[in-house]
Short mmCIF file of C-alpha atoms and ligand atoms in Angstrom, two decimals:
data_model
loop_
_atom_site.label_atom_id
_atom_site.label_comp_id
_atom_site.label_asym_id
_atom_site.label_seq_id
_atom_site.Cartn_x
_atom_site.Cartn_y
_atom_site.Cartn_z
CA MET A 25 93.96 102.94 116.37
CA ARG A 26 91.61 105.32 115.09
CA VAL A 27 90.37 104.37 111.57
CA THR A 28 88.28 106.99 109.56
CA LEU A 29 86.23 104.35 107.90
CA LEU A 30 84.97 102.97 111.08
CA ARG A 31 84.23 105.80 112.99
CA ASP A 32 80.56 105.45 113.91
CA LYS A 33 79.44 101.75 111.78
CA GLY A 34 77.30 100.13 113.22
CA ILE A 35 78.43 96.36 113.74
CA VAL A 36 76.45 93.47 114.53
CA LEU A 37 79.13 91.29 115.38
CA GLY A 38 77.54 87.18 116.02
CA VAL A 39 79.83 84.75 117.73
CA THR A 40 78.77 81.54 117.43
CA GLY A 41 79.28 77.77 119.40
CA SER A 42 83.29 77.42 118.92
CA ILE A 43 86.53 77.10 120.73
CA ALA A 44 87.81 79.94 118.50
CA ALA A 45 84.97 82.41 120.18
CA PHE A 46 87.96 83.68 122.30
CA LYS A 47 89.28 85.07 119.16
CA ALA A 48 86.04 87.46 118.82
CA ALA A 49 86.52 88.68 122.14
CA ASP A 50 89.96 90.54 120.73
CA LEU A 51 88.26 91.37 117.29
CA ALA A 52 85.26 93.03 119.46
CA SER A 53 87.94 95.71 121.05
CA LYS A 54 90.36 96.13 118.24
CA LEU A 55 86.76 97.49 116.00
CA THR A 56 85.71 99.51 118.89
CA GLN A 57 89.30 100.89 119.68
CA ALA A 58 88.87 101.77 115.83
CA GLY A 59 85.87 103.65 116.53
CA ALA A 60 83.17 101.24 115.24
CA GLN A 61 79.86 100.85 117.44
CA VAL A 62 80.15 97.08 118.13
CA ASP A 63 76.91 95.25 118.89
CA VAL A 64 77.32 91.50 119.82
CA ILE A 65 75.16 88.77 119.89
CA LEU A 66 76.20 85.66 121.47
CA THR A 67 74.44 82.31 120.45
CA THR A 68 73.80 79.74 123.96
CA GLY A 69 76.82 77.84 122.05
CA ALA A 70 79.17 80.57 122.18
CA GLN A 71 78.16 81.45 125.87
CA ARG A 72 79.99 77.96 126.89
CA PHE A 73 83.17 79.52 125.58
CA VAL A 74 82.88 83.38 126.46
CA THR A 75 80.53 85.56 128.57
CA PRO A 76 78.32 88.56 127.87
CA LEU A 77 80.17 90.33 130.38
CA THR A 78 83.41 89.51 128.32
CA PHE A 79 81.97 91.44 125.08
CA SER A 80 79.94 94.13 126.99
CA ALA A 81 83.13 95.29 129.02
CA LEU A 82 85.38 95.24 125.60
CA THR A 83 82.37 97.51 123.34
CA GLY A 84 80.89 99.49 126.19
CA ARG A 85 77.60 97.91 124.91
CA ALA A 86 74.75 95.70 126.08
CA VAL A 87 75.60 92.42 124.48
CA HIS A 88 72.31 90.42 122.87
CA SER A 89 71.70 86.73 123.17
CA ASP A 90 67.60 86.23 124.00
CA MET A 91 65.45 86.28 121.20
CA TRP A 92 62.44 86.62 123.75
CA ALA A 93 63.83 89.45 125.44
CA ALA A 94 61.67 92.70 125.89
CA ASP A 95 64.22 95.35 124.74
CA ALA A 96 62.20 97.15 122.42
CA ASP A 97 63.46 100.65 121.53
CA PRO A 98 61.73 103.64 121.21
CA ASP A 99 59.96 102.95 118.05
CA GLY A 100 59.01 99.89 119.03
CA HIS A 101 61.45 97.70 117.50
CA ILE A 102 62.46 94.39 118.78
CA ALA A 103 65.99 93.75 119.12
CA HIS A 104 66.51 91.71 115.96
CA VAL A 105 64.90 93.83 113.71
CA ARG A 106 66.54 97.24 115.37
CA LEU A 107 70.23 95.37 115.32
CA GLY A 108 69.95 94.24 112.18
CA GLU A 109 68.49 97.51 110.25
CA HIS A 110 71.09 100.22 111.82
CA ALA A 111 73.86 97.98 111.44
CA ASP A 112 76.52 99.03 108.21
CA LEU A 113 77.78 95.27 108.34
CA LEU A 114 76.55 92.03 110.02
CA LEU A 115 80.03 90.07 110.51
CA ILE A 116 79.62 86.40 112.00
CA ALA A 117 82.99 85.26 113.37
CA PRO A 118 83.17 82.81 114.08
CA ALA A 119 80.55 81.03 112.05
CA SER A 120 79.97 77.46 113.15
CA ALA A 121 78.79 74.66 110.45
CA HIS A 122 75.43 74.94 112.56
CA THR A 123 74.99 78.41 112.17
CA ILE A 124 76.08 78.25 108.77
CA ALA A 125 73.04 75.72 107.76
CA LYS A 126 70.26 77.88 109.53
CA LEU A 127 71.61 80.47 107.33
CA ALA A 128 71.47 78.90 103.85
CA HIS A 129 68.24 77.48 104.82
CA GLY A 130 66.62 80.55 106.25
CA LEU A 131 66.09 78.89 109.79
CA ALA A 132 65.59 81.79 112.68
CA ASP A 133 65.40 80.22 115.75
CA ASN A 134 67.53 82.39 117.87
CA LEU A 135 68.38 86.03 117.38
CA LEU A 136 71.50 86.13 115.46
CA THR A 137 69.85 83.99 112.55
CA LEU A 138 66.66 86.35 113.46
CA THR A 139 68.89 89.59 112.60
CA ALA A 140 70.47 87.74 109.70
CA LEU A 141 67.44 87.15 108.01
CA ALA A 142 66.48 91.33 109.14
CA ALA A 143 69.08 92.48 108.05
CA ARG A 144 69.68 94.43 104.71
CA CYS A 145 73.77 94.97 105.35
CA PRO A 146 76.39 92.80 103.91
CA LEU A 147 77.11 89.72 105.43
CA LEU A 148 80.46 88.69 106.27
CA LEU A 149 80.99 84.92 107.30
CA ALA A 150 84.55 83.69 109.08
CA PRO A 151 83.88 79.75 109.12
CA ALA A 152 85.34 78.24 112.05
CA MET A 153 85.05 74.50 112.37
CA ASP A 154 87.28 70.86 113.69
CA GLY A 155 88.26 68.04 111.61
CA GLY A 156 86.60 68.01 108.16
CA MET A 157 83.24 69.67 108.73
CA TYR A 158 84.46 72.67 106.42
CA HIS A 159 85.29 70.25 103.37
CA HIS A 160 82.05 68.16 104.06
CA PRO A 161 79.73 68.62 100.86
CA ALA A 162 76.84 70.10 103.00
CA THR A 163 78.83 72.97 104.37
CA GLN A 164 80.34 73.60 101.22
CA ALA A 165 76.84 73.54 99.79
CA ASN A 166 75.59 75.66 102.18
CA LEU A 167 78.30 78.29 102.01
CA GLN A 168 78.30 78.17 98.37
CA THR A 169 74.56 79.28 98.72
CA LEU A 170 75.33 82.19 101.02
CA VAL A 171 78.15 83.29 98.33
CA GLU A 172 75.16 83.23 95.92
CA ARG A 173 73.04 84.90 98.00
CA GLY A 174 76.05 87.84 98.43
CA ALA A 175 77.34 86.95 101.11
CA THR A 176 81.84 87.04 101.67
CA LEU A 177 83.32 84.33 102.97
CA ILE A 178 86.16 84.54 104.96
CA LYS A 179 88.38 81.43 104.28
CA PRO A 180 89.31 79.74 107.02
CA ASP A 181 93.21 79.12 107.65
CA GLU A 182 94.81 75.93 107.99
CA GLY A 183 96.60 74.23 110.93
CA ARG A 184 95.95 72.85 114.19
CA PHE A 185 92.92 72.07 115.65
CA ALA A 186 91.93 72.21 119.85
CA SER A 187 91.32 68.76 118.71
CA GLY A 188 94.77 67.93 117.96
CA LEU A 189 93.64 67.06 114.57
CA GLY A 190 95.10 69.33 111.30
CA GLY A 191 93.23 70.50 108.26
CA ARG A 192 91.24 73.73 107.09
CA GLY A 193 88.90 75.14 109.43
CA ARG A 194 90.85 77.57 111.96
CA LEU A 195 89.38 80.99 112.60
CA PRO A 196 92.03 83.75 111.24
CA GLU A 197 93.65 85.91 113.95
CA PRO A 198 91.84 89.49 114.56
CA PRO A 199 94.11 91.66 112.91
CA GLU A 200 93.13 89.87 109.15
CA LEU A 201 89.44 89.36 110.18
CA LEU A 202 89.42 93.29 111.05
CA GLY A 203 91.20 93.86 107.17
CA HIS A 204 88.18 92.01 105.51
CA VAL A 205 85.74 94.36 107.85
CA ARG A 206 87.66 96.97 106.35
CA ARG A 207 87.41 95.96 102.88
CA ALA A 208 84.08 95.11 102.96
CA LEU A 209 83.21 98.69 104.57
CA GLY A 210 85.38 100.39 102.15
CA ARG A 211 84.42 99.14 98.63
CA VAL A 212 81.92 101.61 98.13
CA GLY A 213 84.68 104.36 98.94
CA ALA A 214 85.73 107.25 96.84
CA LEU A 215 88.24 104.99 94.78
CA ALA A 216 86.11 102.33 94.14
CA GLY A 217 86.97 100.88 90.65
CA ARG A 218 90.32 102.59 90.23
CA GLN A 219 93.88 100.80 90.30
CA VAL A 220 96.16 101.94 92.50
CA VAL A 221 100.05 101.33 92.84
CA VAL A 222 102.15 101.58 96.24
CA THR A 223 105.35 101.52 96.63
CA ALA A 224 107.01 100.61 99.76
CA GLY A 225 110.04 99.96 101.60
CA GLY A 226 113.83 100.49 101.75
CA THR A 227 115.77 98.72 98.70
CA ARG A 228 118.32 96.28 99.37
CA GLU A 229 121.42 96.04 97.08
CA ALA A 230 123.36 92.85 97.64
CA LEU A 231 127.35 93.49 98.14
CA ASP A 232 128.38 89.40 98.64
CA PRO A 233 126.20 86.70 99.86
CA VAL A 234 126.23 88.09 103.20
CA ARG A 235 126.20 91.55 102.97
CA GLN A 236 123.98 93.82 101.75
CA PHE A 237 123.61 97.86 101.15
CA GLY A 238 119.89 98.96 102.57
CA ASN A 239 118.71 102.06 104.32
CA ARG A 240 116.37 103.07 107.73
CA SER A 241 113.10 103.18 105.57
CA SER A 242 110.85 100.68 107.84
CA GLY A 243 107.93 100.62 105.01
CA LYS A 244 105.11 101.34 107.39
CA GLN A 245 104.06 104.48 105.57
CA GLY A 246 104.01 102.63 102.21
CA HIS A 247 102.08 100.01 103.98
CA ALA A 248 99.67 102.39 105.35
CA LEU A 249 98.80 104.00 102.19
CA ALA A 250 97.92 100.96 100.47
CA GLN A 251 95.74 100.30 103.89
CA ALA A 252 93.88 103.68 102.99
CA ALA A 253 93.52 102.67 99.22
CA LEU A 254 91.54 99.93 100.23
CA ASP A 255 89.27 101.35 102.31
CA ALA A 256 88.67 103.83 99.90
CA GLY A 257 87.78 101.00 97.81
CA ALA A 258 90.67 100.68 95.47
CA GLU A 259 92.22 97.38 94.06
CA VAL A 260 95.43 98.04 95.37
CA THR A 261 99.20 96.46 94.09
CA LEU A 262 101.42 96.73 96.43
CA ILE A 263 105.18 96.76 95.60
CA SER A 264 107.06 96.49 98.61
CA SER A 265 110.53 95.28 100.49
CA ALA A 266 109.40 95.17 103.64
CA ARG A 267 109.45 91.43 104.40
CA HIS A 268 108.11 91.44 108.24
CA LEU A 269 105.53 93.99 107.75
CA PRO A 270 101.83 92.09 106.87
CA THR A 271 99.84 92.58 103.25
CA PRO A 272 96.45 94.21 103.81
CA VAL A 273 94.02 92.29 103.52
CA GLY A 274 92.69 92.75 99.56
CA ALA A 275 96.05 93.82 98.31
CA THR A 276 98.35 92.14 95.63
CA ARG A 277 101.81 92.10 96.89
CA VAL A 278 104.64 92.21 94.68
CA ALA A 279 107.92 91.33 97.01
CA VAL A 280 111.15 92.72 95.36
CA ASP A 281 114.42 93.59 96.92
CA THR A 282 116.78 95.40 94.86
CA ALA A 283 115.95 99.12 92.69
CA GLN A 284 115.94 96.81 89.70
CA GLU A 285 113.04 94.66 90.73
CA MET A 286 111.59 97.82 92.17
CA LEU A 287 111.89 99.30 88.78
CA GLU A 288 110.46 96.14 86.59
CA ALA A 289 107.37 95.90 88.89
CA THR A 290 106.68 99.54 89.24
CA LEU A 291 106.64 100.19 85.43
CA ALA A 292 104.86 97.15 84.50
CA ALA A 293 101.58 97.98 87.66
CA ALA A 294 102.09 101.59 86.49
CA ARG A 295 100.66 101.21 82.84
CA ALA A 296 97.26 100.09 84.26
CA ALA A 297 97.22 102.34 87.44
CA ASP A 298 95.00 105.33 88.02
CA ALA A 299 97.50 106.35 90.28
CA LEU A 300 100.82 105.45 92.06
CA ILE A 301 102.19 106.18 95.23
CA MET A 302 106.21 106.31 95.24
CA ALA A 303 106.53 106.49 98.63
CA ALA A 304 109.38 103.29 98.64
CA ALA A 305 113.14 104.39 99.32
CA VAL A 306 115.12 103.39 96.21
CA ALA A 307 118.61 102.93 96.48
CA ASP A 308 120.45 105.85 94.09
CA PHE A 309 123.62 103.85 93.91
CA ARG A 310 124.63 99.79 94.11
CA PRO A 311 127.71 97.97 94.23
CA ALA A 312 129.10 97.83 90.79
CA GLN A 313 130.31 94.30 91.18
CA ARG A 314 128.52 91.45 93.40
CA GLN A 315 130.91 89.41 94.83
CA THR A 316 130.13 85.85 94.19
CA GLN A 317 132.11 84.86 97.66
CA LYS A 318 132.34 86.89 100.58
CA LEU A 319 134.32 89.41 101.09
CA ARG A 320 137.37 88.61 103.35
CA LYS A 321 139.26 91.22 105.46
CA ARG A 322 143.18 91.18 104.53
CA GLY A 323 145.12 93.05 106.86
CA HIS A 324 143.92 94.50 110.38
CA ASP A 325 144.45 98.04 109.10
CA GLU A 326 143.52 97.66 105.66
CA GLY A 327 140.68 99.48 104.53
CA LEU A 328 138.03 98.86 101.66
CA ARG A 329 137.26 100.68 98.28
CA LEU A 330 133.71 99.88 97.10
CA ASP A 331 132.68 101.45 93.57
CA LEU A 332 129.02 102.02 93.20
CA GLU A 333 127.32 102.63 90.44
CA PRO A 334 123.46 104.81 89.90
CA THR A 335 120.69 102.60 89.71
CA ALA A 336 117.64 103.88 87.64
CA ASP A 337 114.97 106.58 89.07
CA VAL A 338 112.20 104.63 89.12
CA LEU A 339 109.78 107.62 89.55
CA LEU A 340 111.53 109.53 86.34
CA ALA A 341 111.08 106.24 84.56
CA VAL A 342 107.52 105.97 85.43
CA SER A 343 106.81 109.93 84.96
CA GLU A 344 108.77 108.94 81.22
CA GLN A 345 106.07 106.29 80.45
CA ARG A 346 103.58 108.09 81.58
CA VAL A 347 103.55 109.96 78.17
CA GLN A 348 103.31 107.65 76.18
CA TYR A 349 100.79 105.60 77.87
CA GLY A 350 98.62 108.00 79.99
CA ARG A 351 99.08 106.19 82.67
CA PRO A 352 98.86 106.45 85.66
CA ARG A 353 96.58 109.27 85.71
CA PHE A 354 97.73 110.92 89.28
CA LEU A 355 101.83 110.63 90.21
CA VAL A 356 102.93 110.94 93.84
CA GLY A 357 106.08 110.99 94.70
CA PHE A 358 107.90 111.13 98.25
CA ALA A 359 110.85 113.99 99.35
CA ALA A 360 112.74 112.83 102.19
CA GLU A 361 115.25 115.68 102.95
CA SER A 362 117.45 116.67 105.67
CA GLU A 363 117.81 120.34 104.58
CA GLN A 364 116.08 122.73 102.39
CA LEU A 365 112.86 120.44 102.74
CA LEU A 366 110.32 122.83 100.53
CA GLN A 367 112.71 124.12 98.07
CA ARG A 368 114.24 120.22 97.36
CA ALA A 369 110.84 118.99 97.26
CA ALA A 370 109.46 121.50 94.66
CA GLU A 371 112.41 120.82 92.52
CA LYS A 372 111.56 117.13 92.86
CA LEU A 373 107.84 117.90 91.89
CA ALA A 374 109.00 120.13 88.68
CA ARG A 375 112.04 117.52 87.33
CA LYS A 376 109.75 114.02 87.64
CA LYS A 377 106.37 115.87 86.83
CA LEU A 378 104.74 114.65 89.51
CA ASP A 379 100.81 115.75 90.71
CA LEU A 380 101.51 115.50 94.92
CA VAL A 381 104.85 115.76 96.79
CA VAL A 382 105.10 114.40 100.03
CA ALA A 383 107.98 115.97 101.51
CA ASN A 384 109.39 114.85 105.03
CA ASP A 385 112.40 116.52 107.01
CA ILE A 386 114.07 113.66 108.32
CA SER A 387 116.48 115.36 110.91
CA ALA A 388 113.02 115.18 113.24
CA ALA A 389 113.28 112.63 116.18
CA ASP A 390 109.23 112.04 116.31
CA ALA A 391 108.89 111.26 113.13
CA GLY A 392 109.87 109.62 109.54
CA PHE A 393 112.29 106.86 109.80
CA GLU A 394 111.04 103.60 112.20
CA VAL A 395 108.70 105.17 113.84
CA ASP A 396 104.14 105.45 113.92
CA ASP A 397 104.28 108.83 113.21
CA ASN A 398 104.55 111.18 110.18
CA ARG A 399 104.81 115.08 109.64
CA VAL A 400 104.42 115.88 106.16
CA THR A 401 104.15 118.92 103.70
CA LEU A 402 102.17 118.56 100.63
CA LEU A 403 103.33 120.18 97.46
CA ALA A 404 101.26 120.51 94.61
CA PRO A 405 101.67 122.17 91.51
CA GLY A 406 100.18 125.58 91.47
CA ARG A 407 98.98 125.35 95.04
CA ALA A 408 100.70 126.76 97.92
CA PRO A 409 102.63 123.94 100.66
CA GLU A 410 100.35 122.24 103.00
CA GLU A 411 102.34 121.76 106.02
CA LEU A 412 100.29 118.76 108.40
CA PRO A 413 100.89 118.63 112.03
CA LEU A 414 102.22 115.65 113.49
CA MET A 415 99.98 112.47 113.37
CA PRO A 416 100.10 108.68 112.83
CA LYS A 417 101.36 107.45 109.20
CA SER A 418 97.94 106.21 109.22
CA GLY A 419 96.80 109.77 108.94
CA VAL A 420 99.22 111.18 106.34
CA ALA A 421 98.12 108.19 104.50
CA GLU A 422 94.20 108.87 104.84
CA LEU A 423 94.62 112.38 103.74
CA VAL A 424 97.15 111.76 100.79
CA VAL A 425 94.86 108.95 99.66
CA ALA A 426 91.74 111.26 100.28
CA ARG A 427 94.01 114.01 97.61
CA VAL A 428 93.97 111.12 94.82
CA ALA A 429 90.79 110.65 95.17
CA GLY A 430 89.54 114.19 94.66
CA ALA A 431 92.09 114.46 92.00
CA LEU A 432 90.58 111.67 89.82
CA VAL A 433 87.29 112.76 90.25
CA GLN A 434 88.29 116.06 88.17
CA ARG A 435 90.34 114.02 85.63
CA ALA A 436 87.52 111.33 84.99
N1 CTP B 502 112.63 107.35 93.76
C1 CTP B 502 113.13 106.68 92.67
N2 CTP B 502 114.42 105.74 92.30
C2 CTP B 502 115.42 106.68 92.69
C3 CTP B 502 115.30 106.92 93.92
C4 CTP B 502 114.33 107.76 94.56
O1 CTP B 502 111.69 106.05 92.43
N3 CTP B 502 115.80 105.39 92.36
C5 CTP B 502 111.75 108.21 94.39
C6 CTP B 502 111.45 107.83 95.65
O2 CTP B 502 110.24 106.69 95.76
C7 CTP B 502 111.03 108.99 96.12
C8 CTP B 502 111.12 110.27 95.00
O3 CTP B 502 111.70 109.65 94.06
O4 CTP B 502 109.50 109.05 95.31
C9 CTP B 502 112.35 111.49 95.92
O5 CTP B 502 113.19 110.33 96.04
P1 CTP B 502 114.55 110.78 96.82
O6 CTP B 502 116.04 109.96 96.66
O7 CTP B 502 114.38 111.98 97.82
O8 CTP B 502 115.22 111.79 94.90
P2 CTP B 502 116.16 111.77 93.94
O9 CTP B 502 115.46 112.05 93.10
O10 CTP B 502 116.86 110.72 94.24
O11 CTP B 502 117.18 113.15 94.33
P3 CTP B 502 118.33 113.08 95.46
O12 CTP B 502 118.72 112.13 95.90
O13 CTP B 502 119.24 114.37 94.98
O14 CTP B 502 117.61 114.32 96.81
#
């Protein structure tokens, strides 16, 4: 999946001697697919676990390992200077205890440590080691030195090691590593220093201890919006009911189920927000009474009548609160409609006093609920509706976030 933030970014991926080196191959593949130019440096130890061919096949680029190789570029720069100078990010994953120790002391005895000394870009370190090595005071002191110098540490996971021992020291999975790369590259984006709140997923209202009212919202569009805001450098609060979806790296997640929980969490977060993007599908009704015992069927042909009561309109409540707090500065709503799309979306824009409405026609089979693509029209006060073509939800998210960022610059 292409990611605008990563397109043509130069990433030097250093791989050191660890059983987790195989995960770096998947990471190199994901970064390349996202559009980055990935230059891999393998240490001698790494080559015991993975081969240069693995990485050159996945990245489509030469793989480097020999600091004595005479592969100077046309300007005469030798490999470590060229790699270090052209990189937007140096990521070492997995980073062994030995390489971390060398970096902390400024040793430069192989191509990777030489490049780390020559590079002026941010350094992201993902330690991976067995047993008590991560917690050893020597490793901790070395990591602290590197963090004090500006390196960003990706904390290893807890779990079982290849040796059979357990503890902290496992390399996180590639999707999480990719999230850290996006966070590191996005820091200087158009939303740096801004607070963005995103709501996602469909709310659930319990009828009895077993059954619930829900809707078809998967939360994918909301989570994509949170990721796009992170890519633009924002501090993101993600209020989500989509328990099955991972939290984008860097987002603060608030888990909710019901419309009432969504209301309380959103009103609280919105008070300090620069922007709120209300992508959640909030139930308009809930059972008037929640049964404490499971409802039983009576006779075979006897039906069941339920009383429903209205829930609060979260977006309207935020809009009213905005009059008092002046926040959020920018308010985005969604309109999922099965008919009269533009007319109904325009009505929501005016009635809820929004700055932007993202309208989608939910009668289309190829876009909207559950699938990965969306076809939306953007409506803003005083502007002609902007119809966007069918595109991945991540693309819709990037465009919406760009609109938010553009508007905030004007309102600053
Ligand atoms: N919304 C909300 N709280 C609700 C219902 C909706 O905050 N109880 C928000 C949604 O997150 C979305 C926008 O309002 O951003 C539009 O949702 P929709 O249900 O389409 O609008 P309604 O105002 O409920 O209008 P209607 O059901 O009449 O179409």
